[in-house]
Tab-separated table of C-alpha atoms and ligand atoms in Angstrom:
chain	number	residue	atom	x	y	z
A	1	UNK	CA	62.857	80.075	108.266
A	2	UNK	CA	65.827	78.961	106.224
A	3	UNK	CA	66.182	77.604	102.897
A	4	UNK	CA	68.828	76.999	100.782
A	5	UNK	CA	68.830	76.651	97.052
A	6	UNK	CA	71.633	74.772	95.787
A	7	UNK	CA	73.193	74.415	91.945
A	8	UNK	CA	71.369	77.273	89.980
A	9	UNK	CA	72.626	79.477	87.208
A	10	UNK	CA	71.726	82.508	88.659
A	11	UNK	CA	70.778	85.532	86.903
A	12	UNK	CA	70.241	89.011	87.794
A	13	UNK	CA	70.900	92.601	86.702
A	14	UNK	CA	74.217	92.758	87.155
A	15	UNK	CA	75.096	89.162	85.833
A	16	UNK	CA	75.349	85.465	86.930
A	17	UNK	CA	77.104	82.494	88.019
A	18	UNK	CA	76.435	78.920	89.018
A	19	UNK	CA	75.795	78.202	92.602
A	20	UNK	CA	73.728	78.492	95.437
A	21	UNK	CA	71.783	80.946	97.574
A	22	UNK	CA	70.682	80.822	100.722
A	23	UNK	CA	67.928	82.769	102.744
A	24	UNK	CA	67.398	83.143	106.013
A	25	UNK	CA	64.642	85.224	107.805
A	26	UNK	CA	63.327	86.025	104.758
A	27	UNK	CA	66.789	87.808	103.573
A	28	UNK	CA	69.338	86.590	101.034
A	29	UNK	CA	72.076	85.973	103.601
A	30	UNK	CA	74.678	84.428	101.792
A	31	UNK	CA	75.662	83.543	98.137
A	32	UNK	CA	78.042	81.536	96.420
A	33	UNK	CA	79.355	78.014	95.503
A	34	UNK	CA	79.106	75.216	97.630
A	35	UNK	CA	77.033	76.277	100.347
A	36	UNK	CA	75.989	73.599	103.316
A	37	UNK	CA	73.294	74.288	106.062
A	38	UNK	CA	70.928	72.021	107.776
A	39	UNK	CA	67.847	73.229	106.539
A	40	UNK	CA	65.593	72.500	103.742
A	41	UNK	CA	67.340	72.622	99.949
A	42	UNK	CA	66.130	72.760	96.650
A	43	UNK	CA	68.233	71.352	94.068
A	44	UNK	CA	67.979	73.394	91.239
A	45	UNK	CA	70.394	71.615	88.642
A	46	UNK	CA	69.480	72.504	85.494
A	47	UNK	CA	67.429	75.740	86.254
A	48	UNK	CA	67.944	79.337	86.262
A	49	UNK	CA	67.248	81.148	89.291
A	50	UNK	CA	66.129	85.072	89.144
A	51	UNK	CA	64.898	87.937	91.299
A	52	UNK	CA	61.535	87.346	91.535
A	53	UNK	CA	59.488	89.816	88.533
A	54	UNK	CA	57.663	92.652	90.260
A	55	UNK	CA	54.601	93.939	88.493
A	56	UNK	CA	53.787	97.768	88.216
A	57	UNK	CA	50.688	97.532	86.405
A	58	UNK	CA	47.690	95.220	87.885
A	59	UNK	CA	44.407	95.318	87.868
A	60	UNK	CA	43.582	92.565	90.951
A	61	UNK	CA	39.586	93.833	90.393
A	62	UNK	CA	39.306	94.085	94.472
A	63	UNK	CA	36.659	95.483	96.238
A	64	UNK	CA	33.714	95.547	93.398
A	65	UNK	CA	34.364	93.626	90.282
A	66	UNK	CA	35.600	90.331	92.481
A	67	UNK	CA	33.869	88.054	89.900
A	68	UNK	CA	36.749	89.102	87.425
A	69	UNK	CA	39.402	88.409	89.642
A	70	UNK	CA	39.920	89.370	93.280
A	71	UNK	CA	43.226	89.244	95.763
A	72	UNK	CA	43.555	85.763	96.273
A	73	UNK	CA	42.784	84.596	93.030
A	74	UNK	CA	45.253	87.444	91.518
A	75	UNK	CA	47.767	86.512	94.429
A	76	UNK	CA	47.754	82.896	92.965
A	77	UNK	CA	48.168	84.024	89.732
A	78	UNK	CA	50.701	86.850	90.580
A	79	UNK	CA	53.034	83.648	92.323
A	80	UNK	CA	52.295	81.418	89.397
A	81	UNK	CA	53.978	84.432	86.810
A	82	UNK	CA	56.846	84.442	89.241
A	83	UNK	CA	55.597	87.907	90.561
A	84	UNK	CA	55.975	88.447	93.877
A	85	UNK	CA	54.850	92.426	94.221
A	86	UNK	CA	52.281	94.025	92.296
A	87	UNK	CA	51.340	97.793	92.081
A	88	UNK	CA	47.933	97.319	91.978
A	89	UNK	CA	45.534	100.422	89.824
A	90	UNK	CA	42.393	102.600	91.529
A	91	UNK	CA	39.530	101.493	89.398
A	92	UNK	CA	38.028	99.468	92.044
A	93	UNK	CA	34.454	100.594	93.124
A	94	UNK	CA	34.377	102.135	95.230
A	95	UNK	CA	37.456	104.056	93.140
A	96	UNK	CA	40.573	103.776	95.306
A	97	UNK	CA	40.717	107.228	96.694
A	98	UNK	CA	40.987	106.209	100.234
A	99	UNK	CA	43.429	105.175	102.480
A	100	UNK	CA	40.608	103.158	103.366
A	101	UNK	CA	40.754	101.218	100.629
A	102	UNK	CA	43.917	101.106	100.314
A	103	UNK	CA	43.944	99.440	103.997
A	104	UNK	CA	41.253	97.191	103.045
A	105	UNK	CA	43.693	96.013	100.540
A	106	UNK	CA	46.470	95.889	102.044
A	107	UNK	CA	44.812	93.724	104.920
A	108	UNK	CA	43.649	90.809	102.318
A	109	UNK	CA	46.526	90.979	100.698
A	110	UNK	CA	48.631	90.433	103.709
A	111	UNK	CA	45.929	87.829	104.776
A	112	UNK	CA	46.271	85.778	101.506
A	113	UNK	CA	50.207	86.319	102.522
A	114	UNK	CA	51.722	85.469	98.520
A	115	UNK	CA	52.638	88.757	97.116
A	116	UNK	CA	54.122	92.143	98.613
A	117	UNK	CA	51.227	95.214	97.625
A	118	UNK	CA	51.828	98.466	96.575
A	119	UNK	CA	48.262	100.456	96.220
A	120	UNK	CA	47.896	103.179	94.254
A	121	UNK	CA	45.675	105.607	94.578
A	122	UNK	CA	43.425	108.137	92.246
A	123	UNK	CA	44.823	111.466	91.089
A	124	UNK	CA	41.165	113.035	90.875
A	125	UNK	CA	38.615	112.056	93.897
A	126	UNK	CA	36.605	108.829	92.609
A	127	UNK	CA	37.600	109.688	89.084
A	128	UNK	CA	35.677	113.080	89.168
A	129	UNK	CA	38.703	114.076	86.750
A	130	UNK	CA	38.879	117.054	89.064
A	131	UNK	CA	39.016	117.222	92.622
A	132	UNK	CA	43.123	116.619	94.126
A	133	UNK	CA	41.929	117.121	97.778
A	134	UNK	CA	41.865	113.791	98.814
A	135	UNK	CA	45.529	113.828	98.222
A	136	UNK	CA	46.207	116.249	101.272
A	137	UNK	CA	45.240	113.214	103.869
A	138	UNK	CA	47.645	110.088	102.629
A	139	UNK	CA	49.846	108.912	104.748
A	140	UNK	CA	53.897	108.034	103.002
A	141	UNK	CA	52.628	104.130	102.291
A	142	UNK	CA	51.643	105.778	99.335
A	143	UNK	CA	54.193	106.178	96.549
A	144	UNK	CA	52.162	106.226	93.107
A	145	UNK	CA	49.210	107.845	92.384
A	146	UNK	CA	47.265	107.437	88.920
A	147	UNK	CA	44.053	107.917	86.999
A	148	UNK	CA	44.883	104.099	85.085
A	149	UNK	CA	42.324	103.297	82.391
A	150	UNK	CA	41.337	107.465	82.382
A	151	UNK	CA	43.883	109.361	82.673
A	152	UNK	CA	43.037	113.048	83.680
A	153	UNK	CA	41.150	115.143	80.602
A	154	UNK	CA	41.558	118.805	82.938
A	155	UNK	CA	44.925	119.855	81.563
A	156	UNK	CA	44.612	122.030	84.883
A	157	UNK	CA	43.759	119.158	87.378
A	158	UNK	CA	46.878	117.423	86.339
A	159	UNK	CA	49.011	120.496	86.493
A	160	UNK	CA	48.166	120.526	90.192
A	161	UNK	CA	48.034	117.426	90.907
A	162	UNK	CA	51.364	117.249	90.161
A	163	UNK	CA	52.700	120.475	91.457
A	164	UNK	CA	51.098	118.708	94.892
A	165	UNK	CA	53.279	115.052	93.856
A	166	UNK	CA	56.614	117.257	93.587
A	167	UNK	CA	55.638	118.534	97.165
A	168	UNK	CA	55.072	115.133	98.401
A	169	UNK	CA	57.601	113.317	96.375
A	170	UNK	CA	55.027	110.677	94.680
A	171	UNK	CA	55.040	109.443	91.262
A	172	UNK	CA	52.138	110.466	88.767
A	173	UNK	CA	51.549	107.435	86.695
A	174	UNK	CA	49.807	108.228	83.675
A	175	UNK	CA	47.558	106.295	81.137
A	176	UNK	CA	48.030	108.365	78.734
A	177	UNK	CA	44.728	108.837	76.226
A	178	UNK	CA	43.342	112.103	75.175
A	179	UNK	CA	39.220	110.766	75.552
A	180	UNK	CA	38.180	113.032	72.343
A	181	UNK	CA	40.440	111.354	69.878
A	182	UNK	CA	39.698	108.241	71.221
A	183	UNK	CA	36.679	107.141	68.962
A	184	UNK	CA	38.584	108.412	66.126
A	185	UNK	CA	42.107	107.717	66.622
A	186	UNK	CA	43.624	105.593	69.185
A	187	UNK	CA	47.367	106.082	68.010
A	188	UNK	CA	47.184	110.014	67.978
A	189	UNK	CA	45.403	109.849	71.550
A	190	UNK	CA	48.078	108.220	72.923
A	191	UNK	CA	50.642	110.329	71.522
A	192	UNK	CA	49.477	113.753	72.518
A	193	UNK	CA	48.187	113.425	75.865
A	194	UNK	CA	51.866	111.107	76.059
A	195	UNK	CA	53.378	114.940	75.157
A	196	UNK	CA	51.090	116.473	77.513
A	197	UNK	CA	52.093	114.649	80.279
A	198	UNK	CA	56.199	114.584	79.617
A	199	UNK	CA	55.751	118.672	79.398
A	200	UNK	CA	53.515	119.014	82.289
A	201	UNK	CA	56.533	116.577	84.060
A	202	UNK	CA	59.154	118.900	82.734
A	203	UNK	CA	57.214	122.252	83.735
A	204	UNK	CA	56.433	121.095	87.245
A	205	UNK	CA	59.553	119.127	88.012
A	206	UNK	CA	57.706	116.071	89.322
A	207	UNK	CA	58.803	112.351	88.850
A	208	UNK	CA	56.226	110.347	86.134
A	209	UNK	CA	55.813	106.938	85.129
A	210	UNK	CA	54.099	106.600	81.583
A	211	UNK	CA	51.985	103.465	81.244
A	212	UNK	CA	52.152	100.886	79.030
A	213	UNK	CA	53.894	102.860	76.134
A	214	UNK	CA	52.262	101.287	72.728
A	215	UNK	CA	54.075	103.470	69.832
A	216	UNK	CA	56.982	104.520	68.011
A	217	UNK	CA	55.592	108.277	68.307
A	218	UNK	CA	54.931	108.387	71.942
A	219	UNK	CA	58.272	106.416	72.507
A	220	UNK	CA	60.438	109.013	70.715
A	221	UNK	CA	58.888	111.742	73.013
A	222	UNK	CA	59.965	109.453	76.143
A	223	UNK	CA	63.213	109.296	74.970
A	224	UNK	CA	63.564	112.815	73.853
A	225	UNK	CA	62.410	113.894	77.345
A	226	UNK	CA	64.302	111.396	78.865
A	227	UNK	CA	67.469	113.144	77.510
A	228	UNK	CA	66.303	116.370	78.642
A	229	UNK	CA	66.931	115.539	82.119
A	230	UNK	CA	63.139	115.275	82.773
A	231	UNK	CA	62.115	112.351	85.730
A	232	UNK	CA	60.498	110.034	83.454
A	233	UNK	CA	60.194	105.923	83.536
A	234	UNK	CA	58.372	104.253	81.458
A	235	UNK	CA	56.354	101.122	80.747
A	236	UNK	CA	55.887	98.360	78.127
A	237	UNK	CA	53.439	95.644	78.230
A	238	UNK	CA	54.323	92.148	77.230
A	239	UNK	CA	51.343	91.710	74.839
A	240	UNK	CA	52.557	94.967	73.003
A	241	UNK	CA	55.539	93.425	72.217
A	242	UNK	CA	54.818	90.117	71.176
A	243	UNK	CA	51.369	90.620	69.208
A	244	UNK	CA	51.152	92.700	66.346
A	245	UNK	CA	47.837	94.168	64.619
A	246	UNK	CA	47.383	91.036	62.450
A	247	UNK	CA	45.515	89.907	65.945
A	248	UNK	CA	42.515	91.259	66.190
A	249	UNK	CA	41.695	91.792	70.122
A	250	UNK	CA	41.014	94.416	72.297
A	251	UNK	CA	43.195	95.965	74.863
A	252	UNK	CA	43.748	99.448	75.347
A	253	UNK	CA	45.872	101.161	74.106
A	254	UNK	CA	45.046	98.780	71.407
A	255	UNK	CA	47.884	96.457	69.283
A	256	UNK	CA	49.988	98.012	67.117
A	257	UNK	CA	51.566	97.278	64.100
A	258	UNK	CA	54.843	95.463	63.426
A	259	UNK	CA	56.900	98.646	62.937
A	260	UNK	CA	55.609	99.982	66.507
A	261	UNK	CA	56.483	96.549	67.894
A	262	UNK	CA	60.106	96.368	66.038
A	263	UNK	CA	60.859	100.242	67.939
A	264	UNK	CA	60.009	98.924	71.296
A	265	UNK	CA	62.282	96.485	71.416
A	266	UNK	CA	64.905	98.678	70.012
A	267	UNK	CA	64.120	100.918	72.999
A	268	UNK	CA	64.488	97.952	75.513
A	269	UNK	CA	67.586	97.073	74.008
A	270	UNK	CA	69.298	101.081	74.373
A	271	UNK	CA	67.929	100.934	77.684
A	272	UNK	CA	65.121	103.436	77.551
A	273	UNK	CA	62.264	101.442	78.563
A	274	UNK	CA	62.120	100.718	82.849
A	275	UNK	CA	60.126	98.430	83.171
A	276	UNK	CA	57.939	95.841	81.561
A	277	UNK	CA	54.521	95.768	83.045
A	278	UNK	CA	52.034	93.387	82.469
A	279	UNK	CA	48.364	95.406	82.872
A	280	UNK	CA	46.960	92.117	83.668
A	281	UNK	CA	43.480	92.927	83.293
A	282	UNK	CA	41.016	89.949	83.696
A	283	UNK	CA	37.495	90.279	82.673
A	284	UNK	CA	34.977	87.223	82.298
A	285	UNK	CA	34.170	85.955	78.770
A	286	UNK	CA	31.045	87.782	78.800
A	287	UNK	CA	32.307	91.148	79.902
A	288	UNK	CA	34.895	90.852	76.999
A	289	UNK	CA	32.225	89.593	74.488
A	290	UNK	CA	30.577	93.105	75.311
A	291	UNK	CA	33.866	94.648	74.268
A	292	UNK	CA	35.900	95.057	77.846
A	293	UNK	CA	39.510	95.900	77.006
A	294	UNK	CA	42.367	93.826	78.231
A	295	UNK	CA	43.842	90.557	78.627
A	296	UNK	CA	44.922	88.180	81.563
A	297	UNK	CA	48.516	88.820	81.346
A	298	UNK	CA	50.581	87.981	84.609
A	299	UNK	CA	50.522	84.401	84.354
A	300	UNK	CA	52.399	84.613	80.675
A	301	UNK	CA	54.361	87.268	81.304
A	302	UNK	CA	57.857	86.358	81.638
A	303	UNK	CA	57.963	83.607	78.587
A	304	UNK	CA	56.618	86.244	76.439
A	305	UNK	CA	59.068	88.324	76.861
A	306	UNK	CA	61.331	85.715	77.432
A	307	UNK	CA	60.756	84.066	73.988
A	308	UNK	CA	60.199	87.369	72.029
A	309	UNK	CA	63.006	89.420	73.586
A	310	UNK	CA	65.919	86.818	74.937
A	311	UNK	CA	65.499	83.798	72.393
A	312	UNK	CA	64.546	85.900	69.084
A	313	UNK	CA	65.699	89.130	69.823
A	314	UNK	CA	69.099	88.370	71.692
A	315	UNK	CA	68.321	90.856	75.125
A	316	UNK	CA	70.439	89.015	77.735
A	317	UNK	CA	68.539	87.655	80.589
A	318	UNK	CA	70.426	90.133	82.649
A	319	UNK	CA	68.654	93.170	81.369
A	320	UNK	CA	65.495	91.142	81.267
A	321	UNK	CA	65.825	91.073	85.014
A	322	UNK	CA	66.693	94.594	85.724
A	323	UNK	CA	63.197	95.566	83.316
A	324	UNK	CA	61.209	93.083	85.418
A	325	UNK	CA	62.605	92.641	89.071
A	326	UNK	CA	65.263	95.319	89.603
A	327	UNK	CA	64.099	98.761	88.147
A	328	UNK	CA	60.206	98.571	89.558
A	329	UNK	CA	61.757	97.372	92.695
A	330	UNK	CA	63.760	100.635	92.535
A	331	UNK	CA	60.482	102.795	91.619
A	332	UNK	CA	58.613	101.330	94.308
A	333	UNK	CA	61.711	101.784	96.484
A	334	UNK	CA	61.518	97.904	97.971
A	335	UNK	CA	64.514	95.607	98.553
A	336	UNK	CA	63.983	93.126	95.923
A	337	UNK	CA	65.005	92.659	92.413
A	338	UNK	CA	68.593	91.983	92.953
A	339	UNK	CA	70.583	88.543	94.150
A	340	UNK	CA	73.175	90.028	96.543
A	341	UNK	CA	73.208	89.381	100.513
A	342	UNK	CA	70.707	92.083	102.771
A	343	UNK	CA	68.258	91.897	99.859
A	344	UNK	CA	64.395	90.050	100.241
A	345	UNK	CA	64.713	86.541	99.410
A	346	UNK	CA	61.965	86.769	96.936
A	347	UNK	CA	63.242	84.747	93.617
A	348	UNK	CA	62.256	82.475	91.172
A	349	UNK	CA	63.353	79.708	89.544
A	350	UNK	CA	62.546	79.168	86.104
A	351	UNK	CA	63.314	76.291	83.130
A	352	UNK	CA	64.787	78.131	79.912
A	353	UNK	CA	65.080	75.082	77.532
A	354	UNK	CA	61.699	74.160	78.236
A	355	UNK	CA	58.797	75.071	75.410
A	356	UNK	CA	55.371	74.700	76.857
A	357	UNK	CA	51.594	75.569	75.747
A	358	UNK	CA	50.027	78.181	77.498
A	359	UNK	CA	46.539	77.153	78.225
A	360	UNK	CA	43.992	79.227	79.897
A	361	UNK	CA	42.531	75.948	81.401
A	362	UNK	CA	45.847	76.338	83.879
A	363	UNK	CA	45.474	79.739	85.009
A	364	UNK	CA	45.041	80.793	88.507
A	365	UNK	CA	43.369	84.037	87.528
A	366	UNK	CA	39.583	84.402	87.099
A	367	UNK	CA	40.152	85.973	84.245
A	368	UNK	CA	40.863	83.563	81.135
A	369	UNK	CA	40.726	86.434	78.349
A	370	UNK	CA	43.801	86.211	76.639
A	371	UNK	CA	44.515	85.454	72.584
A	372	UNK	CA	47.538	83.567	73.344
A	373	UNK	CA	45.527	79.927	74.400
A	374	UNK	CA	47.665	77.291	72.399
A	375	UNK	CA	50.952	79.792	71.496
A	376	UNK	CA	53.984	77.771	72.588
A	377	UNK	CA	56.587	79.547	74.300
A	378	UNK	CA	60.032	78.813	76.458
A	379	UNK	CA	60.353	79.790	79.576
A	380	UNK	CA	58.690	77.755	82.386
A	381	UNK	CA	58.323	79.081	86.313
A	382	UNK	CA	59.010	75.805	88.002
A	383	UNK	CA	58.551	77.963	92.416
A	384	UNK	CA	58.367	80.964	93.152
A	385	UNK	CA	59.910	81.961	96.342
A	386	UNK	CA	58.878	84.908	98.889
A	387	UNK	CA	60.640	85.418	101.852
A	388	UNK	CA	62.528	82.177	101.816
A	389	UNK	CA	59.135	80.482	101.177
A	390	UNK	CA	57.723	78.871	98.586
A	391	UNK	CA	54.504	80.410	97.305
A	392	UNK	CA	54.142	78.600	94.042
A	393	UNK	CA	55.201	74.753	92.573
A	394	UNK	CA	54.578	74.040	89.233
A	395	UNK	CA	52.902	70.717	90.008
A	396	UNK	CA	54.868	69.154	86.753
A	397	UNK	CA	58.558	69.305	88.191
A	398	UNK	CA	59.389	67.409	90.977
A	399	UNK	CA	62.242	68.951	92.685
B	401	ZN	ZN1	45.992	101.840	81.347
């Protein structure tokens, strides 16, 4: 299958240009201005064309909780974000700890054939918080293993579990949330198991990814590790950076306040945050009534952070693409995230100038739980592209 996309600005890590790109067999096989084949074209005047946004933190809800979301419906919403790989989390039930589940996964997702999975699974067997022996038997599909929403209270489970990730080269992603401060505290739980985990990293020499980094505290211990020379990425969420505690809803770790908000950015900005994740977590209204944490994120993702970090902040769309497409493509060590020829032709083509309403009514995701219904934002995905094929058309542009 060929395809040809003609008249873009296009965007990635390393900078952009106006032209075209074209895709064939499911690679980007040529770039540049002018372009002619005899196959279908999209004329994408007036749009921006990126690496499609690859998503390190998703909850798709699949096998168990299905009525809040499940692969198709998260697949459609995935496409409809201008996602086209998601790293999807363990707290399914049964608890990924499987490569059975993970194939069970894998298989729907390929079935439902929009988005590229990565499945992680549990550090501790079914979230026992202690047993690593179900690590021995996975095969090297696996990459990332983590106790999301948890996180591993035995100081000593972790310790070997990641003496056993050094060994097998796989990256311990870590919620990190010490559960006895938790009731009390949510800011110092974050911070000290955040320490926990960097020094456990340091001590054992194995690669982590922290989670969806929330404060200025556990921020400046990233970065302080970082410098260190310890193998740490790191996380933020889109809903951390644009909300601030004036909005009351739940999500764990929770909002924070303005200053916290203010300090992530500046870390974006000197380059010390990877990746921004979304943690789309869907739950049905009366889950969340009951006090579920989370929010339906992947569908709003990029004109968040487009409007709070490119229009009001001044990040350049460049390093907007390397947080989203290229550096989780590099951490899940896939061919994606950058616009250059022998890379996936998985892009997406998005409208800058135009300011929209985001409105849960539209969303592809079973889950509708977010407190940004009505906020206007910029940044529109018009297709999303996998492979050369289109996976998503936002039914209002006719192109
Ligand atoms: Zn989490």
């Amino acid at each position: 299958m060929e395809l040809l996309i003609k008249s873009a600005n296009v965007v990635d890590w390393c900078g952009s240009y106006f032209g075209d790109v074209y895709i064939n067999d499911g690679i980007i096989s040529e770039v540049g201005k002018n372009l002619n084949k005899d196959c279908k074209t999209i004329d994408a005047k007036g749009l921006t064309l990126m690496p499609s946004f690859v998503d390190l933190h998703v909850h798709f809800r699949d096998p168990g909780f299905t009525y809040k979301e499940d692969i198709e419906s998260g697949s459609k919403a995935a496409v409809r974000g201008g996602f086209t790989m998601v790293n999807l989390m363990a707290n399914t039930n049964p608890v990924c700890s499987s490569m059975d589940v993970v194939n069970y996964v894998k298989e729907k997702a390929s079935k439902v054939g929009l988005v590229d999975v990565h499945q992680v699974l549990s550090i501790t067997r079914n979230f026992d918080g202690k047993e690593i022996s179900h690590l021995e038997d996975i095969d090297n599909s696996i990459k990332i293993i983590s106790e999301d929403g948890k996180d591993v209270m035995d100081g000593n489970a972790m310790l070997e579990a990641m003496k056993l990730s050094k060994q097998k080269d796989l990256i311990v992603m870590c919620h990190c949330e010490e559960h006895s401060l938790s009731k009390y505290d949510m800011r110092i739980a974050e911070n000290i198991m955040t320490l926990r985990n960097l020094e456990f990293a340091k001590i054992t020499g194995c690669k982590i990814h922290i989670a969806h980094v929330s404060t200025i505290e556990a921020m400046r211990y990233i970065i302080r590790y970082k410098n260190e020379g310890v193998k740490v990425t790191c996380e933020v969420a889109p809903h951390h950076l644009f909300l601030n505690d004036s909005v009351k809803y739940r999500v764990n770790p929770p909002i924070r306040k303005e200053e916290d908000v203010l300090f992530l950015i500046e870390a974006i900005k000197k380059g010390y945050v990877d990746v921004i994740a979304t943690d789309h977590a869907p739950h049905t209204e009366e889950d969340k009534e009951n006090g579920a944490p989370g929010i339906s994120g992947i569908e709003t993702a990029f004109s968040l952070c487009y409007t709070k970090l490119v229009k009001e902040n001044g990040l350049s769309l460049s390093k907007l693409s390397e947080i989203m497409s290229k550096n989780p493509s590099e951490i899940l060590d896939v061919k994606k995230g950058t616009i250059e020829i022998g890379y996936d032709g998985d892009l997406v083509l998005v409208d800058l100038n135009k300011k929209y309403e985001i409105n849960v009514d539209e969303f592809k995701s079973k889950g509708k739980n977010t407190p940004l219904n009505g906020q206007h934002v910029y940044g529109k995905v018009v297709k999303t592209i996998k492979g050369g094929k289109e996976v998503y058309s936002s039914s209002k542009y006719n192109i």
